[in-house]
Short mmCIF file of C-alpha atoms in Angstrom, two decimals:
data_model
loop_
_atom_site.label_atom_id
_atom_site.label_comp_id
_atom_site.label_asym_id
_atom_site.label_seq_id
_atom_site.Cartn_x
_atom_site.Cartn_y
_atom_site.Cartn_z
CA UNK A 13 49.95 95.33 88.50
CA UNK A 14 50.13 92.24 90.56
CA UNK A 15 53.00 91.26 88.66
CA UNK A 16 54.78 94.08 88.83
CA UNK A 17 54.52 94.26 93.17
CA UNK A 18 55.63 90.32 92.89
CA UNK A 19 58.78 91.74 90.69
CA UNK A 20 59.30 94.13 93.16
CA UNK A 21 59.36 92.08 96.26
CA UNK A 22 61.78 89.18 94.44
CA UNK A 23 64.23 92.26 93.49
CA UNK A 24 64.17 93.35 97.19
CA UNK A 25 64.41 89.72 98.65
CA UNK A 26 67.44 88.94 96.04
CA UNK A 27 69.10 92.21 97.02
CA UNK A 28 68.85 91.34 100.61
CA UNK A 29 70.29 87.55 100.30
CA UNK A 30 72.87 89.18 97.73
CA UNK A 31 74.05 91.45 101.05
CA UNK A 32 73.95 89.21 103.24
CA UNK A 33 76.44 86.85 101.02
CA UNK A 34 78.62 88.85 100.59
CA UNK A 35 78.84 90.23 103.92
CA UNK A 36 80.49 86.68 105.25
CA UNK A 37 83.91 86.00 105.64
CA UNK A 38 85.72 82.55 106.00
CA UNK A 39 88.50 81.84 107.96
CA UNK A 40 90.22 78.92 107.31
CA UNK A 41 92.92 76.55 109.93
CA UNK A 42 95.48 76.82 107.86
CA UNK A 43 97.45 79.31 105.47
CA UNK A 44 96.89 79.65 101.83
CA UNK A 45 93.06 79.11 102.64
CA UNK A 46 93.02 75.78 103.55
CA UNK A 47 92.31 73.15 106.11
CA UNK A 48 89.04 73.44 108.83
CA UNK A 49 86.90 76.83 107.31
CA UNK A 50 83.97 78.12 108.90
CA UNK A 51 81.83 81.11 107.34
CA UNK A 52 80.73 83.90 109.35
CA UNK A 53 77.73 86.36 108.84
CA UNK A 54 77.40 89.92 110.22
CA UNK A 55 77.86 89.68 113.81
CA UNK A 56 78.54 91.70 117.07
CA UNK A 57 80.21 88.94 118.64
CA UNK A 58 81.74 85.24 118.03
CA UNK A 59 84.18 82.78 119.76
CA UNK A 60 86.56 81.09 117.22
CA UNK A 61 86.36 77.16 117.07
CA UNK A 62 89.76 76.76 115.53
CA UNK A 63 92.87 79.01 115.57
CA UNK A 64 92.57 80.61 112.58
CA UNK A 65 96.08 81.26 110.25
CA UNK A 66 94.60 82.81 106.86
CA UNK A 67 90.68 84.66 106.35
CA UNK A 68 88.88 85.28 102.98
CA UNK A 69 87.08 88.94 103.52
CA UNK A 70 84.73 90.94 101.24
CA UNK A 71 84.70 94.29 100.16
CA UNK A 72 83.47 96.57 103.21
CA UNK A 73 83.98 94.22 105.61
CA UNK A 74 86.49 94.81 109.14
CA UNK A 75 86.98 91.62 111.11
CA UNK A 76 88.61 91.85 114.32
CA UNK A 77 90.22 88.99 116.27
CA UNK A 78 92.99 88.42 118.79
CA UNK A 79 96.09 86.42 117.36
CA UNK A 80 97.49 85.14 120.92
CA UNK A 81 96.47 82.63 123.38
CA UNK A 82 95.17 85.13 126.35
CA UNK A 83 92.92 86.97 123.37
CA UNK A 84 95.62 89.97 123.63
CA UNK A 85 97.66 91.12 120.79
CA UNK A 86 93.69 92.41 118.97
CA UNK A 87 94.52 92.86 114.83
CA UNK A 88 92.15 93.88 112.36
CA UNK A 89 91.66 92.48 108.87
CA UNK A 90 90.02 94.57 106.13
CA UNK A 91 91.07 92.30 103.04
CA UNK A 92 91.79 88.76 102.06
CA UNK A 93 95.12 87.38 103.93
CA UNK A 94 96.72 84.06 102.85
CA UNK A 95 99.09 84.10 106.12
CA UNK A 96 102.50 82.95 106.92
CA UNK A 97 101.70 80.03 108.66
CA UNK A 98 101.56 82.09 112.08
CA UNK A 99 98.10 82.32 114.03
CA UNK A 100 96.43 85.15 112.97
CA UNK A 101 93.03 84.69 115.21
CA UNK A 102 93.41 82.36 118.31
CA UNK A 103 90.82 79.42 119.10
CA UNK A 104 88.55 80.28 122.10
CA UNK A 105 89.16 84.05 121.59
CA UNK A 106 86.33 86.68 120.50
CA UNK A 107 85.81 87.22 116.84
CA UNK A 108 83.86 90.46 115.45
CA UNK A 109 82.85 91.24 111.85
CA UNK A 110 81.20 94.21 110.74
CA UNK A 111 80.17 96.16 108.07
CA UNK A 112 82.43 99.33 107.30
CA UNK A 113 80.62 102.83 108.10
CA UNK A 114 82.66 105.17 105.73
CA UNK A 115 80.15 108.07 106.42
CA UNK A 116 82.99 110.17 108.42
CA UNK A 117 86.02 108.81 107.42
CA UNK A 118 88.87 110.16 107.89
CA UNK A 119 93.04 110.11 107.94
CA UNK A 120 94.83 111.10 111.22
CA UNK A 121 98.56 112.04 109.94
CA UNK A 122 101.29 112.16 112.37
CA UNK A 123 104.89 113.74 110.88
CA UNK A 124 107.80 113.82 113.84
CA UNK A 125 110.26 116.03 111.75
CA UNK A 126 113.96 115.31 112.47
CA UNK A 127 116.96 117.66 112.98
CA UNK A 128 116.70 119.23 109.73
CA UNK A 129 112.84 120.70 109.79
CA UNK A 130 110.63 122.02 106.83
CA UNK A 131 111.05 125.31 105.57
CA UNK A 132 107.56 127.12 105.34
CA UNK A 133 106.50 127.62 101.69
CA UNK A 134 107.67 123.56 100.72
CA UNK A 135 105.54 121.45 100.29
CA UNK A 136 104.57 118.29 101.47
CA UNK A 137 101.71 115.63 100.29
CA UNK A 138 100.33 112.52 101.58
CA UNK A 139 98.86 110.54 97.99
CA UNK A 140 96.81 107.45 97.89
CA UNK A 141 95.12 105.39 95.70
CA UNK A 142 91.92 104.76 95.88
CA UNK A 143 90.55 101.74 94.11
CA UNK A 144 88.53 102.43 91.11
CA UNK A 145 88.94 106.33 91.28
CA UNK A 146 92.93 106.73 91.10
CA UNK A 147 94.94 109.21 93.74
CA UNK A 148 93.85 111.61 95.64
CA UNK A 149 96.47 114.20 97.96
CA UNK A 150 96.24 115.78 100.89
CA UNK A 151 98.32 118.98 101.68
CA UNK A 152 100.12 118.28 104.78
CA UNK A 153 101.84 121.51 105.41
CA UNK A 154 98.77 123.76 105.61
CA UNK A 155 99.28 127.78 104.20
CA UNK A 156 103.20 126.95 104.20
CA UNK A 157 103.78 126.22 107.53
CA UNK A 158 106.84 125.44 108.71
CA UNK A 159 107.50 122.09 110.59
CA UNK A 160 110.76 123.46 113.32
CA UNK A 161 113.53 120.70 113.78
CA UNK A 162 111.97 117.83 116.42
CA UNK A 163 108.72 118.95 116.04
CA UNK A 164 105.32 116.56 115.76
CA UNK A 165 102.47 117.85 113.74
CA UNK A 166 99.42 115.91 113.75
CA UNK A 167 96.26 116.42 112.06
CA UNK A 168 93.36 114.70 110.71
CA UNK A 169 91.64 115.09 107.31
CA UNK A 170 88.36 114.22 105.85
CA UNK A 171 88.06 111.64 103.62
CA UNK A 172 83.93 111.08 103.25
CA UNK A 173 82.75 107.86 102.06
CA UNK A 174 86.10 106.24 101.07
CA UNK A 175 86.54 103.08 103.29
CA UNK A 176 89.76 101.26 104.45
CA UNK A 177 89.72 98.37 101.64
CA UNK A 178 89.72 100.76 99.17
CA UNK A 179 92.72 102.45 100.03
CA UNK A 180 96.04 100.62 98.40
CA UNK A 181 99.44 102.81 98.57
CA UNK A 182 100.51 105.80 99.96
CA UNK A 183 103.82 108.35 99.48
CA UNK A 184 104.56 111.23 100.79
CA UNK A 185 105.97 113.63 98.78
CA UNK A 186 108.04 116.73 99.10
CA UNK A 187 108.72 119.79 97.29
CA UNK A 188 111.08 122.36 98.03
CA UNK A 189 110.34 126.35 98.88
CA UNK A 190 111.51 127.59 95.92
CA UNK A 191 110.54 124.89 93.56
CA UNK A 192 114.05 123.69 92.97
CA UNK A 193 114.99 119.45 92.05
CA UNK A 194 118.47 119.51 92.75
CA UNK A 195 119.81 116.06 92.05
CA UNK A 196 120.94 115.77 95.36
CA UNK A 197 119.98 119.07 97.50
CA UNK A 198 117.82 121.63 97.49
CA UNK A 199 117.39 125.12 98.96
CA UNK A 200 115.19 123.02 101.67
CA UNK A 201 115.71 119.44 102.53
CA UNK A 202 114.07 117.44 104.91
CA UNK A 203 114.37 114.58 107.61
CA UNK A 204 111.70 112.56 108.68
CA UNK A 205 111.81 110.68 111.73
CA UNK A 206 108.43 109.24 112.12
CA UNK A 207 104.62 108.61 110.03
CA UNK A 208 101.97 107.82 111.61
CA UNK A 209 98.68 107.65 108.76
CA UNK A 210 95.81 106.31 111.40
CA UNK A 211 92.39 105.38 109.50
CA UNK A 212 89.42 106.13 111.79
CA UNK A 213 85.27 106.30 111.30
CA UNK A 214 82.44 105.07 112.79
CA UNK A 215 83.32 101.10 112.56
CA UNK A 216 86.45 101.71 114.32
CA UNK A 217 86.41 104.94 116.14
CA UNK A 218 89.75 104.16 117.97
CA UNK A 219 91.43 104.22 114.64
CA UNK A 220 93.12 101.34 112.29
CA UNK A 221 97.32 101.99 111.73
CA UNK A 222 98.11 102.47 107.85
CA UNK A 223 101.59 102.91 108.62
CA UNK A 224 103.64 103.09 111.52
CA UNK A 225 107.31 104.13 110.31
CA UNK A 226 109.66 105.77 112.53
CA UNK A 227 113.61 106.13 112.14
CA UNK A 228 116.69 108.22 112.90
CA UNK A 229 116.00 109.39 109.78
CA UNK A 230 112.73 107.43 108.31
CA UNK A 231 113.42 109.16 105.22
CA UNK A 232 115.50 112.18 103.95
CA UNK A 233 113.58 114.07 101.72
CA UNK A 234 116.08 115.92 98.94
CA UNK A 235 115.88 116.65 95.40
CA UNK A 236 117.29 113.26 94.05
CA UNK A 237 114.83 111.71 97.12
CA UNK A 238 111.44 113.48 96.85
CA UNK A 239 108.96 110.37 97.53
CA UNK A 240 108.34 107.89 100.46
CA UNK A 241 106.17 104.89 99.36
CA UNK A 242 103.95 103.11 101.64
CA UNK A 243 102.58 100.09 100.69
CA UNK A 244 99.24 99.03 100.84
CA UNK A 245 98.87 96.44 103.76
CA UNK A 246 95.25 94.23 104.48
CA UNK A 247 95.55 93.97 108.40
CA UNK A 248 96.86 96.38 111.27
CA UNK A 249 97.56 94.86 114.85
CA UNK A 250 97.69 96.67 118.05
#
């Protein structure tokens, strides 16, 4: 029995170190993870020693820095980023790392429809990939509604327990009313002038940009053209 509770308490103290190691990040004074590196724990609150220009961070982790002298210009990094050479976390500035709260997670979609709107009845899907689980779609045009020429819709949708890391790309699709794939028309085409896909949960109630596309059109949507991609990105500045 005595054995058993000893067991028990090593399992639980090995767990906790486990966390704990894998909740640090590194950030590093140069790109390509190199130069000065300093590992950081689970904190509220930090000042960066170095400016920092690439950042090793683990799964469930959101680090947020500023990347100008001044500490404006406030990013947030949810993945591993090699950088470009450019400061991506300025020295003297605040640095805060913190475990991701996926509990009520959710995706704020933003559509600005151009001068030819959505018909009601087509249809139009945001996808994305989760890691480890494969796609999953929202309907974006709810009970085929119509989206009007130079309107904004915005809504958000629940997406429980899925955190930022784990999403990787995103389209949005379109289908027209009457199911037609013209190669070039269809009975319902439509322009897209702006997508706004916002990320937001308890870590970062304010909410973390996916994508931020805009355009006179962003995207025509037709039957030879029925897909925008979005690629999956590991940081979002304000």
């Amino acid at each position: 029995m005595g054995n058993k509770i000893v067991n028990s308490i090593f399992c639980l103290a090995l767990m906790f170190v486990t966390n704990e190691l894998t909740s640090q990040i590194t950030i590093y004074s140069e790109q390509n993870y190199t130069g000065t590196s300093r590992v950081i724990g689970i904190i509220e609150t930090s000042t960066l020693p170095f400016n920092v220009k690439s950042i090793r961070v683990p799964e469930g982790t959101l680090v947020i820095m500023a990347n100008e002298s001044g500490c404006t210009g406030l990013c947030q990094y949810w993945r591993n980023n090699p950088g470009s050479g450019r400061i991506i976390g300025a020295r003297g500035c605040n640095i805060t790392v913190r475990r991701i709260d996926a509990s009520d997670a959710r995706l704020q979609i933003t559509i600005k429809t151009g001068n030819d709107g959505l018909r009601g009845g087509s249809t139009a899907l945001l996808r994305y990939l989760v890691n480890g689980s494969g796609y999953r779609s929202i309907r974006v045009a709810n009970n085929g509604r119509s989206f009007a020429n130079n309107y904004t819709f915005q809504q958000e949708y629940p997406i429980t327990g899925i955190r930022i890391d784990q999403i990787l790309d995103m389209a949005l699709t379109f289908r027209s009313s009457d199911g037609s794939t013209g190669l070039f028309e269809t009975t319902d085409n439509w322009n897209v002038d702006q997508l706004l896909v916002k990320y937001i949960s308890r870590s970062y109630p304010d909410g973390i940009f996916l994508s931020r596309g805009s355009g006179a059109p962003l995207v025509r949507f037709t039957g030879s053209n029925p897909e925008y991609r979005i690629a999956a990105i590991n940081s979002s500045c304000n």
